[in-house]
Tab-separated table of C-alpha atoms and ligand atoms in Angstrom:
chain	number	residue	atom	x	y	z
A	299	MET	CA	48.362	-22.063	11.587
A	300	ALA	CA	48.767	-19.250	9.046
A	301	LEU	CA	46.474	-21.191	6.736
A	302	VAL	CA	43.803	-21.517	9.440
A	303	LYS	CA	44.103	-17.799	10.212
A	304	SER	CA	43.772	-16.772	6.602
A	305	ARG	CA	40.821	-19.163	6.181
A	306	ARG	CA	39.170	-17.642	9.257
A	307	LYS	CA	39.771	-14.171	7.853
A	308	ALA	CA	38.298	-15.195	4.516
A	309	ILE	CA	35.195	-16.599	6.243
A	310	SER	CA	34.724	-13.490	8.338
A	311	THR	CA	35.153	-11.244	5.274
A	312	LEU	CA	32.601	-13.384	3.453
A	313	ARG	CA	30.185	-13.111	6.378
A	314	ALA	CA	30.663	-9.350	6.527
A	315	LYS	CA	30.008	-9.104	2.799
A	316	ARG	CA	26.935	-11.296	3.085
A	317	THR	CA	25.645	-9.198	5.955
A	318	LEU	CA	26.258	-6.028	4.001
A	319	LYS	CA	24.662	-7.494	0.937
A	320	ASN	CA	21.493	-8.866	2.461
A	321	HIS	CA	20.274	-5.798	4.285
A	322	ASP	CA	20.324	-2.084	4.751
A	323	VAL	CA	18.127	-1.414	7.755
A	324	ALA	CA	18.255	1.184	10.525
A	325	ASP	CA	19.121	-0.957	13.526
A	326	LEU	CA	19.305	-4.745	13.800
A	327	SER	CA	18.996	-4.553	17.585
A	328	LEU	CA	15.294	-3.697	17.091
A	329	ALA	CA	14.682	-7.168	15.638
A	330	ALA	CA	13.182	-8.813	18.752
A	331	GLU	CA	10.517	-6.111	19.087
A	332	GLY	CA	9.751	-6.302	15.363
A	333	HIS	CA	9.459	-10.087	15.558
A	334	ARG	CA	6.979	-9.839	18.455
A	335	ARG	CA	4.827	-7.404	16.493
A	336	ILE	CA	4.971	-9.567	13.347
A	337	LEU	CA	3.719	-12.549	15.362
A	338	TRP	CA	0.955	-10.417	16.889
A	339	ALA	CA	-0.194	-9.358	13.399
A	340	ASP	CA	0.037	-13.006	12.324
A	341	GLN	CA	-2.627	-13.815	14.945
A	342	GLN	CA	-5.000	-11.457	13.114
A	343	MET	CA	-4.211	-12.878	9.677
A	344	PRO	CA	-5.692	-16.380	9.628
A	345	VAL	CA	-6.124	-16.590	5.854
A	346	LEU	CA	-2.517	-15.718	5.090
A	347	ARG	CA	-1.339	-17.982	7.894
A	348	GLY	CA	-3.277	-20.908	6.356
A	349	ILE	CA	-1.727	-20.121	2.962
A	350	ARG	CA	1.754	-20.003	4.527
A	351	GLU	CA	1.230	-23.414	6.099
A	352	LYS	CA	0.031	-24.824	2.793
A	353	PHE	CA	2.898	-23.160	0.886
A	354	ALA	CA	5.406	-24.680	3.323
A	355	LYS	CA	4.243	-28.137	2.227
A	356	THR	CA	3.694	-27.590	-1.481
A	357	LYS	CA	6.503	-25.061	-2.240
A	358	PRO	CA	4.784	-23.453	-5.252
A	359	LEU	CA	7.483	-20.765	-5.519
A	360	ARG	CA	10.468	-23.074	-5.200
A	361	GLY	CA	13.612	-21.626	-6.717
A	362	LEU	CA	12.070	-18.285	-7.694
A	363	ARG	CA	13.652	-15.006	-6.638
A	364	LEU	CA	10.992	-12.468	-5.721
A	365	GLY	CA	11.557	-8.711	-5.292
A	366	ALA	CA	8.901	-6.887	-3.273
A	367	CYS	CA	8.610	-3.094	-3.082
A	368	LEU	CA	5.945	-2.712	-0.403
A	369	HIS	CA	5.346	-0.753	2.803
A	370	ILE	CA	7.589	-2.532	5.314
A	371	THR	CA	5.073	-3.170	8.092
A	372	CYS	CA	4.262	-6.200	10.265
A	373	GLU	CA	1.463	-7.223	7.900
A	374	THR	CA	3.775	-7.086	4.877
A	375	ALA	CA	6.291	-9.123	6.854
A	376	ASN	CA	3.710	-11.902	7.107
A	377	LEU	CA	3.183	-11.835	3.337
A	378	LEU	CA	6.952	-12.074	2.799
A	379	ARG	CA	7.166	-14.975	5.277
A	380	ALA	CA	4.417	-16.813	3.356
A	381	LEU	CA	6.276	-16.286	0.063
A	382	LYS	CA	9.476	-17.542	1.611
A	383	ALA	CA	7.672	-20.565	3.055
A	384	GLY	CA	6.534	-21.236	-0.507
A	385	GLY	CA	10.151	-21.638	-1.567
A	386	ALA	CA	10.915	-18.159	-2.903
A	387	GLU	CA	14.083	-16.245	-2.182
A	388	VAL	CA	12.658	-12.911	-1.059
A	389	LEU	CA	14.173	-9.421	-1.246
A	390	ALA	CA	12.216	-6.446	0.052
A	391	CYS	CA	12.479	-2.669	-0.167
A	392	ALA	CA	10.131	0.117	0.878
A	393	SER	CA	7.469	1.588	-1.389
A	394	ASN	CA	7.503	4.837	0.570
A	395	PRO	CA	10.423	6.480	2.399
A	396	LEU	CA	8.330	7.175	5.495
A	397	SER	CA	6.301	4.006	5.930
A	398	THR	CA	9.032	1.604	7.048
A	399	GLN	CA	8.763	0.179	10.548
A	400	ASP	CA	12.444	-0.160	11.414
A	401	ASP	CA	11.888	-2.939	13.951
A	402	VAL	CA	10.061	-4.993	11.327
A	403	ALA	CA	12.827	-4.444	8.768
A	404	ALA	CA	15.352	-5.670	11.345
A	405	ALA	CA	13.239	-8.720	12.238
A	406	LEU	CA	12.882	-9.725	8.598
A	407	VAL	CA	16.662	-9.924	8.345
A	408	GLU	CA	17.407	-11.498	11.724
A	409	TYR	CA	14.476	-13.876	12.216
A	410	ASP	CA	13.154	-14.617	8.758
A	411	GLY	CA	16.241	-14.590	6.557
A	412	ILE	CA	14.647	-12.114	4.206
A	413	ALA	CA	16.910	-9.574	2.539
A	414	CYS	CA	15.562	-6.155	3.437
A	415	TYR	CA	16.659	-2.714	2.212
A	416	SER	CA	14.559	-0.139	3.905
A	417	ILE	CA	15.060	2.616	6.466
A	418	HIS	CA	12.378	4.874	7.892
A	419	GLY	CA	12.995	8.432	6.662
A	420	GLU	CA	15.491	7.428	3.962
A	421	ASP	CA	16.232	10.181	1.443
A	422	ARG	CA	15.352	9.929	-2.238
A	423	ASP	CA	18.797	8.643	-3.243
A	424	THR	CA	18.733	5.884	-0.618
A	425	TYR	CA	15.155	4.995	-1.568
A	426	TYR	CA	16.142	4.453	-5.200
A	427	ARG	CA	19.425	2.770	-4.254
A	428	HIS	CA	17.345	0.213	-2.350
A	429	LEU	CA	15.049	-0.361	-5.324
A	430	ARG	CA	18.100	-0.837	-7.538
A	431	THR	CA	19.616	-3.330	-5.092
A	432	VAL	CA	16.473	-5.436	-5.384
A	433	LEU	CA	16.517	-5.263	-9.178
A	434	ASP	CA	20.268	-5.985	-9.272
A	435	SER	CA	19.420	-9.383	-7.754
A	436	ARG	CA	17.461	-10.125	-10.971
A	437	PRO	CA	14.081	-11.142	-9.494
A	438	ARG	CA	11.755	-13.354	-11.566
A	439	ILE	CA	8.603	-12.068	-9.861
A	440	THR	CA	8.124	-8.522	-8.569
A	441	MET	CA	5.541	-6.923	-6.313
A	442	ASP	CA	4.849	-3.208	-6.156
A	443	ASP	CA	2.773	-0.744	-4.206
A	444	GLY	CA	2.756	2.249	-6.539
A	445	ALA	CA	4.638	0.736	-9.519
A	446	ASP	CA	8.048	2.221	-8.672
A	447	LEU	CA	9.888	-1.088	-9.180
A	448	VAL	CA	8.108	-1.762	-12.472
A	449	SER	CA	8.848	1.777	-13.659
A	450	LEU	CA	12.581	1.239	-13.047
A	451	LEU	CA	12.331	-2.132	-14.750
A	452	HIS	CA	11.000	-0.407	-17.846
A	453	THR	CA	13.652	2.321	-17.888
A	454	GLU	CA	17.081	1.734	-16.315
A	455	TYR	CA	16.618	-2.047	-16.133
A	456	ALA	CA	14.770	-2.553	-19.423
A	457	ALA	CA	17.278	-5.214	-20.526
A	458	GLN	CA	16.174	-7.343	-17.582
A	459	ALA	CA	12.432	-7.072	-18.204
A	460	GLU	CA	12.149	-10.271	-20.225
A	461	GLU	CA	13.457	-12.304	-17.266
A	462	VAL	CA	10.440	-11.271	-15.182
A	463	VAL	CA	7.612	-13.805	-15.167
A	464	ALA	CA	5.080	-11.275	-13.873
A	465	SER	CA	4.557	-8.430	-11.441
A	466	MET	CA	1.777	-7.820	-8.932
A	467	GLU	CA	0.478	-4.346	-8.075
A	468	GLU	CA	-1.107	-3.491	-4.733
A	469	THR	CA	-2.625	-0.025	-5.154
A	470	THR	CA	-4.895	2.098	-7.380
A	471	THR	CA	-2.166	4.582	-8.299
A	472	GLY	CA	0.133	1.775	-9.472
A	473	VAL	CA	-2.648	0.211	-11.534
A	474	ILE	CA	-3.338	3.576	-13.201
A	475	ARG	CA	0.347	3.751	-14.225
A	476	LEU	CA	0.349	0.152	-15.495
A	477	ARG	CA	-2.806	0.616	-17.556
A	478	ALA	CA	-1.280	3.784	-19.053
A	479	MET	CA	1.831	1.754	-19.993
A	480	GLU	CA	-0.348	-0.958	-21.567
A	481	ARG	CA	-2.322	1.665	-23.504
A	482	ASP	CA	0.883	3.261	-24.826
A	483	GLY	CA	2.318	-0.126	-25.863
A	484	ALA	CA	5.149	0.380	-23.341
A	485	LEU	CA	4.392	-2.593	-21.075
A	486	LYS	CA	7.084	-5.287	-21.294
A	487	ILE	CA	5.896	-7.785	-18.663
A	488	PRO	CA	2.646	-9.460	-17.589
A	489	VAL	CA	1.117	-7.676	-14.574
A	490	VAL	CA	-1.628	-8.586	-12.145
A	491	PRO	CA	-3.493	-5.654	-10.579
A	492	VAL	CA	-4.175	-7.165	-7.168
A	493	ASN	CA	-5.687	-3.800	-6.190
A	494	ASP	CA	-8.561	-4.443	-8.592
A	495	ALA	CA	-9.504	-7.743	-6.956
A	496	GLU	CA	-12.766	-7.393	-5.067
A	497	THR	CA	-11.121	-9.084	-2.105
A	498	LYS	CA	-8.702	-6.140	-2.071
A	499	HIS	CA	-10.274	-2.788	-2.893
A	500	LEU	CA	-13.751	-3.499	-1.502
A	501	PHE	CA	-12.178	-4.029	1.917
A	502	ASP	CA	-8.654	-2.621	2.076
A	503	ASN	CA	-9.300	0.694	0.311
A	504	ARG	CA	-12.627	1.253	2.046
A	505	TYR	CA	-12.479	-0.195	5.554
A	506	GLY	CA	-8.695	-0.222	5.917
A	507	THR	CA	-8.025	3.290	4.634
A	508	GLY	CA	-11.212	4.535	6.278
A	509	GLN	CA	-10.224	3.479	9.774
A	510	SER	CA	-6.461	3.958	9.612
A	511	THR	CA	-6.621	7.424	8.065
A	512	ILE	CA	-8.859	8.779	10.812
A	513	GLU	CA	-6.785	6.957	13.427
A	514	ALA	CA	-3.573	8.546	12.057
A	515	ILE	CA	-5.008	12.053	12.111
A	516	VAL	CA	-6.210	11.599	15.691
A	517	ARG	CA	-2.841	10.155	16.746
A	518	ALA	CA	-0.898	13.016	15.173
A	519	THR	CA	-3.116	15.853	16.362
A	520	GLY	CA	-5.283	14.526	19.188
A	521	ILE	CA	-8.293	16.381	17.758
A	522	LEU	CA	-11.877	15.597	18.688
A	523	VAL	CA	-13.471	14.393	15.484
A	524	ALA	CA	-17.042	14.983	16.701
A	525	GLY	CA	-18.179	18.420	15.548
A	526	SER	CA	-15.186	18.958	13.239
A	527	VAL	CA	-15.774	19.803	9.615
A	528	VAL	CA	-13.877	17.127	7.684
A	529	VAL	CA	-13.396	17.658	3.949
A	530	VAL	CA	-12.844	14.411	2.047
A	531	VAL	CA	-11.390	15.047	-1.401
A	532	GLY	CA	-12.357	12.192	-3.738
A	533	TYR	CA	-15.249	9.781	-3.161
A	534	GLY	CA	-13.725	6.602	-4.557
A	535	TRP	CA	-13.154	3.417	-2.587
A	536	CYS	CA	-10.891	5.101	-0.064
A	537	GLY	CA	-12.888	8.318	0.122
A	538	ARG	CA	-16.087	6.435	0.909
A	539	GLY	CA	-14.366	4.648	3.774
A	540	VAL	CA	-12.825	7.826	5.174
A	541	ALA	CA	-16.085	9.796	4.911
A	542	SER	CA	-18.155	7.098	6.608
A	543	ARG	CA	-15.657	6.643	9.465
A	544	ALA	CA	-15.395	10.399	10.051
A	545	HIS	CA	-19.190	10.636	10.018
A	546	GLY	CA	-19.407	7.722	12.460
A	547	LEU	CA	-17.270	9.686	14.910
A	548	GLY	CA	-19.570	12.682	14.650
A	549	ALA	CA	-17.769	14.806	12.056
A	550	ASN	CA	-19.628	17.076	9.735
A	551	VAL	CA	-18.370	15.687	6.413
A	552	ILE	CA	-18.025	17.572	3.137
A	553	VAL	CA	-17.063	15.732	-0.052
A	554	THR	CA	-15.459	17.246	-3.158
A	555	GLU	CA	-15.424	15.294	-6.420
A	556	VAL	CA	-14.904	15.673	-10.155
A	557	ASP	CA	-16.943	12.593	-11.153
A	558	PRO	CA	-20.674	13.442	-11.295
A	559	ILE	CA	-21.803	9.891	-10.439
A	560	ARG	CA	-19.595	9.641	-7.375
A	561	ALA	CA	-20.577	13.168	-6.331
A	562	LEU	CA	-24.217	12.112	-6.560
A	563	GLN	CA	-23.511	8.997	-4.541
A	564	ALA	CA	-21.814	11.090	-1.832
A	565	SER	CA	-24.824	13.372	-1.723
A	566	MET	CA	-27.253	10.438	-1.413
A	567	ASP	CA	-25.061	8.937	1.289
A	568	GLY	CA	-25.871	12.084	3.252
A	569	PHE	CA	-22.758	14.217	2.780
A	570	ARG	CA	-22.551	17.834	1.681
A	571	VAL	CA	-20.934	18.035	-1.757
A	572	MET	CA	-19.362	21.247	-3.044
A	573	ARG	CA	-16.400	22.656	-4.928
A	574	MET	CA	-13.043	22.817	-3.241
A	575	SER	CA	-13.120	26.628	-3.440
A	576	GLU	CA	-16.132	26.517	-1.076
A	577	ALA	CA	-14.987	23.566	1.037
A	578	ALA	CA	-11.600	25.248	1.619
A	579	LYS	CA	-13.318	27.975	3.653
A	580	ALA	CA	-15.346	25.538	5.771
A	581	GLY	CA	-12.966	22.691	6.623
A	582	ASP	CA	-11.175	22.046	9.902
A	583	VAL	CA	-9.504	18.902	8.535
A	584	PHE	CA	-8.736	18.086	4.891
A	585	ILE	CA	-8.096	14.536	3.663
A	586	THR	CA	-7.123	13.918	0.044
A	587	VAL	CA	-7.715	10.443	-1.429
A	588	THR	CA	-7.864	10.881	-5.184
A	589	GLY	CA	-4.684	9.441	-6.741
A	590	ASP	CA	-4.598	12.782	-8.587
A	591	LYS	CA	-2.266	15.777	-8.254
A	592	GLN	CA	-2.808	19.284	-6.849
A	593	VAL	CA	-6.363	18.612	-5.720
A	594	ILE	CA	-5.713	21.155	-2.986
A	595	ALA	CA	-3.935	23.905	-4.894
A	596	ALA	CA	-2.542	27.433	-4.637
A	597	GLU	CA	-5.948	29.127	-4.805
A	598	HIS	CA	-7.275	27.114	-1.833
A	599	PHE	CA	-4.689	27.628	0.928
A	600	ASN	CA	-5.384	31.323	1.493
A	601	LEU	CA	-9.100	30.585	1.854
A	602	MET	CA	-8.564	28.164	4.733
A	603	LYS	CA	-9.333	28.793	8.393
A	604	ASP	CA	-6.516	29.539	10.777
A	605	GLY	CA	-5.473	26.147	12.231
A	606	ALA	CA	-6.746	23.993	9.367
A	607	ILE	CA	-5.190	20.513	9.248
A	608	LEU	CA	-4.021	19.101	5.899
A	609	SER	CA	-3.473	15.430	5.270
A	610	ASN	CA	-3.186	13.082	2.325
A	611	SER	CA	-4.058	9.407	2.202
A	612	GLY	CA	-3.592	9.002	-1.559
A	613	HIS	CA	-0.524	7.161	-2.751
A	614	PHE	CA	1.878	9.977	-3.695
A	615	ASP	CA	2.656	13.253	-1.973
A	616	VAL	CA	1.361	15.244	-4.939
A	617	GLU	CA	-2.279	15.637	-3.935
A	618	ILE	CA	-1.649	18.708	-1.791
A	619	ASP	CA	0.356	21.189	-3.885
A	620	LEU	CA	3.281	21.512	-1.496
A	621	GLY	CA	5.282	23.773	-3.828
A	622	ALA	CA	2.414	26.273	-3.914
A	623	LEU	CA	1.946	25.973	-0.156
A	624	ARG	CA	5.622	26.826	0.428
A	625	LYS	CA	5.377	29.889	-1.813
A	626	LEU	CA	2.457	31.211	0.243
A	627	THR	CA	4.310	30.527	3.472
A	628	ARG	CA	6.316	33.024	5.521
A	629	LYS	CA	7.858	30.371	7.756
A	630	VAL	CA	7.725	26.586	8.097
A	631	GLU	CA	7.988	25.304	11.652
A	632	LYS	CA	8.957	21.624	11.506
A	633	GLY	CA	7.726	19.144	14.070
A	634	VAL	CA	5.460	21.366	16.186
A	635	THR	CA	4.356	17.999	17.412
A	636	ARG	CA	5.413	14.597	16.068
A	637	ASN	CA	4.716	14.354	12.322
A	638	VAL	CA	3.090	17.800	12.210
A	639	ASP	CA	4.655	20.834	10.491
A	640	ALA	CA	3.189	24.321	10.868
A	641	TYR	CA	3.014	26.498	7.761
A	642	HIS	CA	2.727	30.123	8.842
A	643	LEU	CA	1.156	31.761	5.812
A	644	ARG	CA	1.915	35.288	4.630
A	645	ASN	CA	-1.767	36.123	5.199
A	646	GLY	CA	-1.233	35.702	8.964
A	647	LYS	CA	-2.938	32.303	9.311
A	648	THR	CA	-1.320	28.943	10.066
A	649	VAL	CA	-2.154	25.575	8.510
A	650	TYR	CA	-0.769	22.261	9.724
A	651	LEU	CA	0.560	19.587	7.379
A	652	LEU	CA	0.637	15.960	8.587
A	653	GLY	CA	3.342	13.459	7.598
A	654	GLN	CA	4.873	15.833	5.025
A	655	GLY	CA	1.845	15.252	2.806
A	656	ARG	CA	2.693	11.564	2.380
A	657	LEU	CA	0.233	8.726	3.060
A	658	VAL	CA	-0.994	9.834	6.465
A	659	ASN	CA	-2.078	6.403	7.670
A	660	LEU	CA	1.446	5.090	7.175
A	661	THR	CA	3.440	8.142	8.226
A	662	CYS	CA	1.427	8.986	11.346
A	663	ALA	CA	0.181	5.463	12.198
A	664	GLU	CA	0.909	1.876	11.244
A	665	GLY	CA	-1.328	1.525	8.199
A	666	HIS	CA	-4.292	-0.791	7.879
A	667	PRO	CA	-5.413	-3.232	10.536
A	668	ALA	CA	-3.963	-6.703	10.028
A	669	GLN	CA	-7.421	-8.236	9.435
A	670	VAL	CA	-7.775	-6.152	6.296
A	671	MET	CA	-4.267	-6.818	5.031
A	672	ASP	CA	-4.966	-10.514	5.580
A	673	MET	CA	-7.255	-10.477	2.554
A	674	SER	CA	-5.123	-8.205	0.342
A	675	PHE	CA	-1.986	-10.200	1.022
A	676	ALA	CA	-3.705	-13.578	0.757
A	677	THR	CA	-4.709	-12.440	-2.737
A	678	GLN	CA	-1.096	-11.364	-3.413
A	679	ALA	CA	0.280	-14.723	-2.268
A	680	LEU	CA	-2.187	-16.732	-4.354
A	681	CYS	CA	-1.496	-14.536	-7.395
A	682	ALA	CA	2.224	-15.239	-6.925
A	683	ARG	CA	1.395	-18.964	-6.934
A	684	TRP	CA	-0.732	-18.454	-10.068
A	685	VAL	CA	1.936	-16.605	-12.051
A	686	ALA	CA	4.599	-19.091	-10.960
A	687	SER	CA	2.490	-22.078	-11.983
A	688	ALA	CA	2.079	-21.155	-15.635
A	689	LYS	CA	4.753	-20.221	-18.126
A	690	ASN	CA	4.482	-17.439	-20.672
A	691	HIS	CA	1.647	-15.297	-19.423
A	692	GLU	CA	0.588	-12.819	-22.069
A	693	ILE	CA	2.176	-9.388	-21.711
A	694	LYS	CA	-0.791	-7.345	-20.539
A	695	VAL	CA	-2.665	-6.280	-17.425
A	696	HIS	CA	-4.391	-9.509	-16.336
A	697	ASP	CA	-7.442	-9.779	-14.115
A	698	VAL	CA	-7.035	-11.573	-10.808
A	699	PRO	CA	-8.555	-15.027	-11.537
A	700	ARG	CA	-12.064	-15.393	-10.131
A	701	ASP	CA	-11.193	-18.653	-8.338
A	702	ILE	CA	-8.500	-16.819	-6.342
A	703	GLU	CA	-11.048	-14.196	-5.298
A	704	GLU	CA	-13.478	-16.898	-4.220
A	705	GLU	CA	-10.808	-18.892	-2.398
A	706	VAL	CA	-9.767	-15.837	-0.356
A	707	ALA	CA	-13.337	-14.836	0.482
A	708	THR	CA	-14.250	-18.404	1.445
A	709	LEU	CA	-11.200	-18.742	3.699
A	710	LYS	CA	-11.923	-15.364	5.303
A	711	LEU	CA	-15.555	-16.254	5.998
A	712	ALA	CA	-14.458	-19.583	7.491
A	713	SER	CA	-11.964	-17.769	9.738
A	714	MET	CA	-14.784	-15.531	10.960
A	715	GLY	CA	-17.023	-18.533	11.648
A	716	ILE	CA	-19.551	-17.396	9.044
A	717	ARG	CA	-21.315	-19.948	6.889
A	718	ILE	CA	-23.366	-19.053	3.827
A	719	ASP	CA	-25.913	-20.791	1.645
A	720	SER	CA	-25.205	-22.239	-1.770
A	721	LEU	CA	-27.293	-22.330	-4.924
A	722	SER	CA	-29.511	-25.357	-5.488
A	723	ALA	CA	-29.343	-27.049	-8.907
A	724	GLU	CA	-32.771	-25.589	-9.666
A	725	GLN	CA	-31.625	-22.068	-8.724
A	726	LYS	CA	-28.485	-22.411	-10.859
A	727	HIS	CA	-30.617	-23.405	-13.805
A	728	TYR	CA	-33.068	-20.560	-13.183
A	729	LEU	CA	-30.307	-17.961	-12.940
A	730	SER	CA	-28.616	-19.125	-16.120
A	731	SER	CA	-31.706	-19.425	-18.301
A	732	TRP	CA	-33.795	-16.806	-20.085
A	733	GLN	CA	-36.856	-18.915	-20.933
A	734	THR	CA	-38.428	-18.862	-17.463
A	735	GLY	CA	-40.403	-15.680	-16.802
A	736	THR	CA	-43.168	-14.659	-14.456
B	74	LIG	N1	-3.800	5.240	2.302
B	74	LIG	C1	-3.859	3.980	1.939
B	74	LIG	O1	-3.542	3.066	2.690
B	74	LIG	C2	-4.376	3.648	0.589
B	74	LIG	C3	-4.992	2.393	0.359
B	74	LIG	C4	-5.495	2.130	-0.917
B	74	LIG	C5	-5.357	3.074	-1.922
B	74	LIG	N2	-4.697	4.263	-1.657
B	74	LIG	C6	-4.529	5.308	-2.670
B	74	LIG	O2	-5.619	6.239	-2.529
B	74	LIG	C7	-5.889	6.856	-3.793
B	74	LIG	C8	-7.368	6.677	-4.120
B	74	LIG	O3	-7.652	5.278	-4.282
B	74	LIG	P1	-9.148	4.767	-4.576
B	74	LIG	O4	-9.064	3.290	-4.648
B	74	LIG	O5	-10.121	5.432	-3.679
B	74	LIG	O6	-9.331	5.367	-6.072
B	74	LIG	P2	-10.690	5.646	-6.855
B	74	LIG	O7	-10.292	5.767	-8.279
B	74	LIG	O8	-11.743	4.664	-6.461
B	74	LIG	O9	-11.159	7.084	-6.294
B	74	LIG	C9	-10.516	8.292	-6.547
B	74	LIG	C10	-11.595	9.372	-6.641
B	74	LIG	O10	-10.960	10.658	-6.668
B	74	LIG	C11	-11.691	11.473	-7.552
B	74	LIG	N3	-10.890	12.621	-7.988
B	74	LIG	C12	-9.889	12.666	-8.908
B	74	LIG	N4	-9.430	13.924	-9.015
B	74	LIG	C13	-10.145	14.687	-8.163
B	74	LIG	C14	-10.131	16.064	-7.815
B	74	LIG	N5	-9.324	16.943	-8.430
B	74	LIG	N6	-10.988	16.505	-6.855
B	74	LIG	C15	-11.857	15.652	-6.260
B	74	LIG	N7	-11.908	14.329	-6.546
B	74	LIG	C16	-11.072	13.864	-7.481
B	74	LIG	C17	-12.078	10.530	-8.685
B	74	LIG	O11	-13.169	11.044	-9.445
B	74	LIG	C18	-12.432	9.266	-7.918
B	74	LIG	O12	-13.814	9.200	-7.592
B	74	LIG	C19	-4.918	6.207	-4.767
B	74	LIG	O13	-3.759	7.001	-4.859
B	74	LIG	C20	-4.577	4.882	-4.106
B	74	LIG	O14	-3.361	4.356	-4.563
B	74	LIG	C21	-4.246	4.564	-0.429
């Protein structure tokens, strides 16, 4: 009897340890709601669903441990489920302390058997503890959204770097960091900049960020976009999407840029282009999407209208100079409405900061629509299959293989019921020759 009791105790201690080890989420009782929302998103993600079904049969990731540092949302959950179906052991942590959907994190643990370390609103220490937990598991493939995992892998965990087959990167800011590492000779692992795939940035950065950023600002503030002066800072892939969606809702859009070609493009697309020192005086709503720091800086805040709304949809919370803003502020009033803090400036005016200056579409809304993430994450999943299939990729920033791009686009078109023409043999010859002229 004593033996049975001690065995039972050992089993329950083991279970407790396993439970402790395989998650750190806010509340497991939210799992059913998270699971429902994951399945709803799955309905809108036919390409990834098809890949998951194929992966379940072919198991291209069998036996590989994969650590993913991504925004923990229902769409990400469907990527993680596809990777698991492919045979990978998956561990996930958040790529932003405010973007985690706690119900999704709980569902990943309870329904999908995916180890998840991610809590909405976690502090900096917890955020990095979660990243370390994922790296402590010694993953062979990593995925990042902003290169935080890869950065740790090159510093604290440098001894482990050679075990990593490759890492995938989801966003522009992460790719900028990786290319800087490659340039400085600091890169220790092969990386695949999924962000740079056409099937990603042409759609996700433009249409996804465009729609979800405006949606988040409206959700947080309830403003009428029509007639508002919206200042879009940066006219890259994301900026173009944000500007066109704001314009579509009737906003009067101003663009600020530092790149003359993109500034020209914004002007020819019909937007007013000016310096931030001018735009600061005119804007009702400011949206930064540059990947750069301090693009709204000390000299701009005092110029702003009373009631101006400040938001950032770039990756890090460095685009609006929050340190400078605090110095100019007499009093910060937190949570005047959900996700909105009022900064009462010493000059007597008040400006409102959304989502603490972090990615507004993830802090004040649920990120991109699932249809958009379907393509980004299908590309991620197929890149994972690609890196797993070949040994010894060169240590460098690789391009996403063209056949993966074409596979994703073809699957997406098929899911939308769109059929396109193909080149005839004669056309192929014509397009590849130089002898035939007028
Ligand atoms: N919110 C989201 O869901 C989401 C999605 C994708 C990418 N991102 C992030 O958004 C940021 C922008 O991504 P992108 O793909 O549009 O990059 P991009 O490189 O295409 O565009 C950035 C633009 O900002 C401009 N810029 C840089 N500094 C500036 C300054 N001081 N003032 C005005 N303009 C300036 C650049 O000239 C460039 O045209 C990145 O941080 C990226 O990681 C966010």
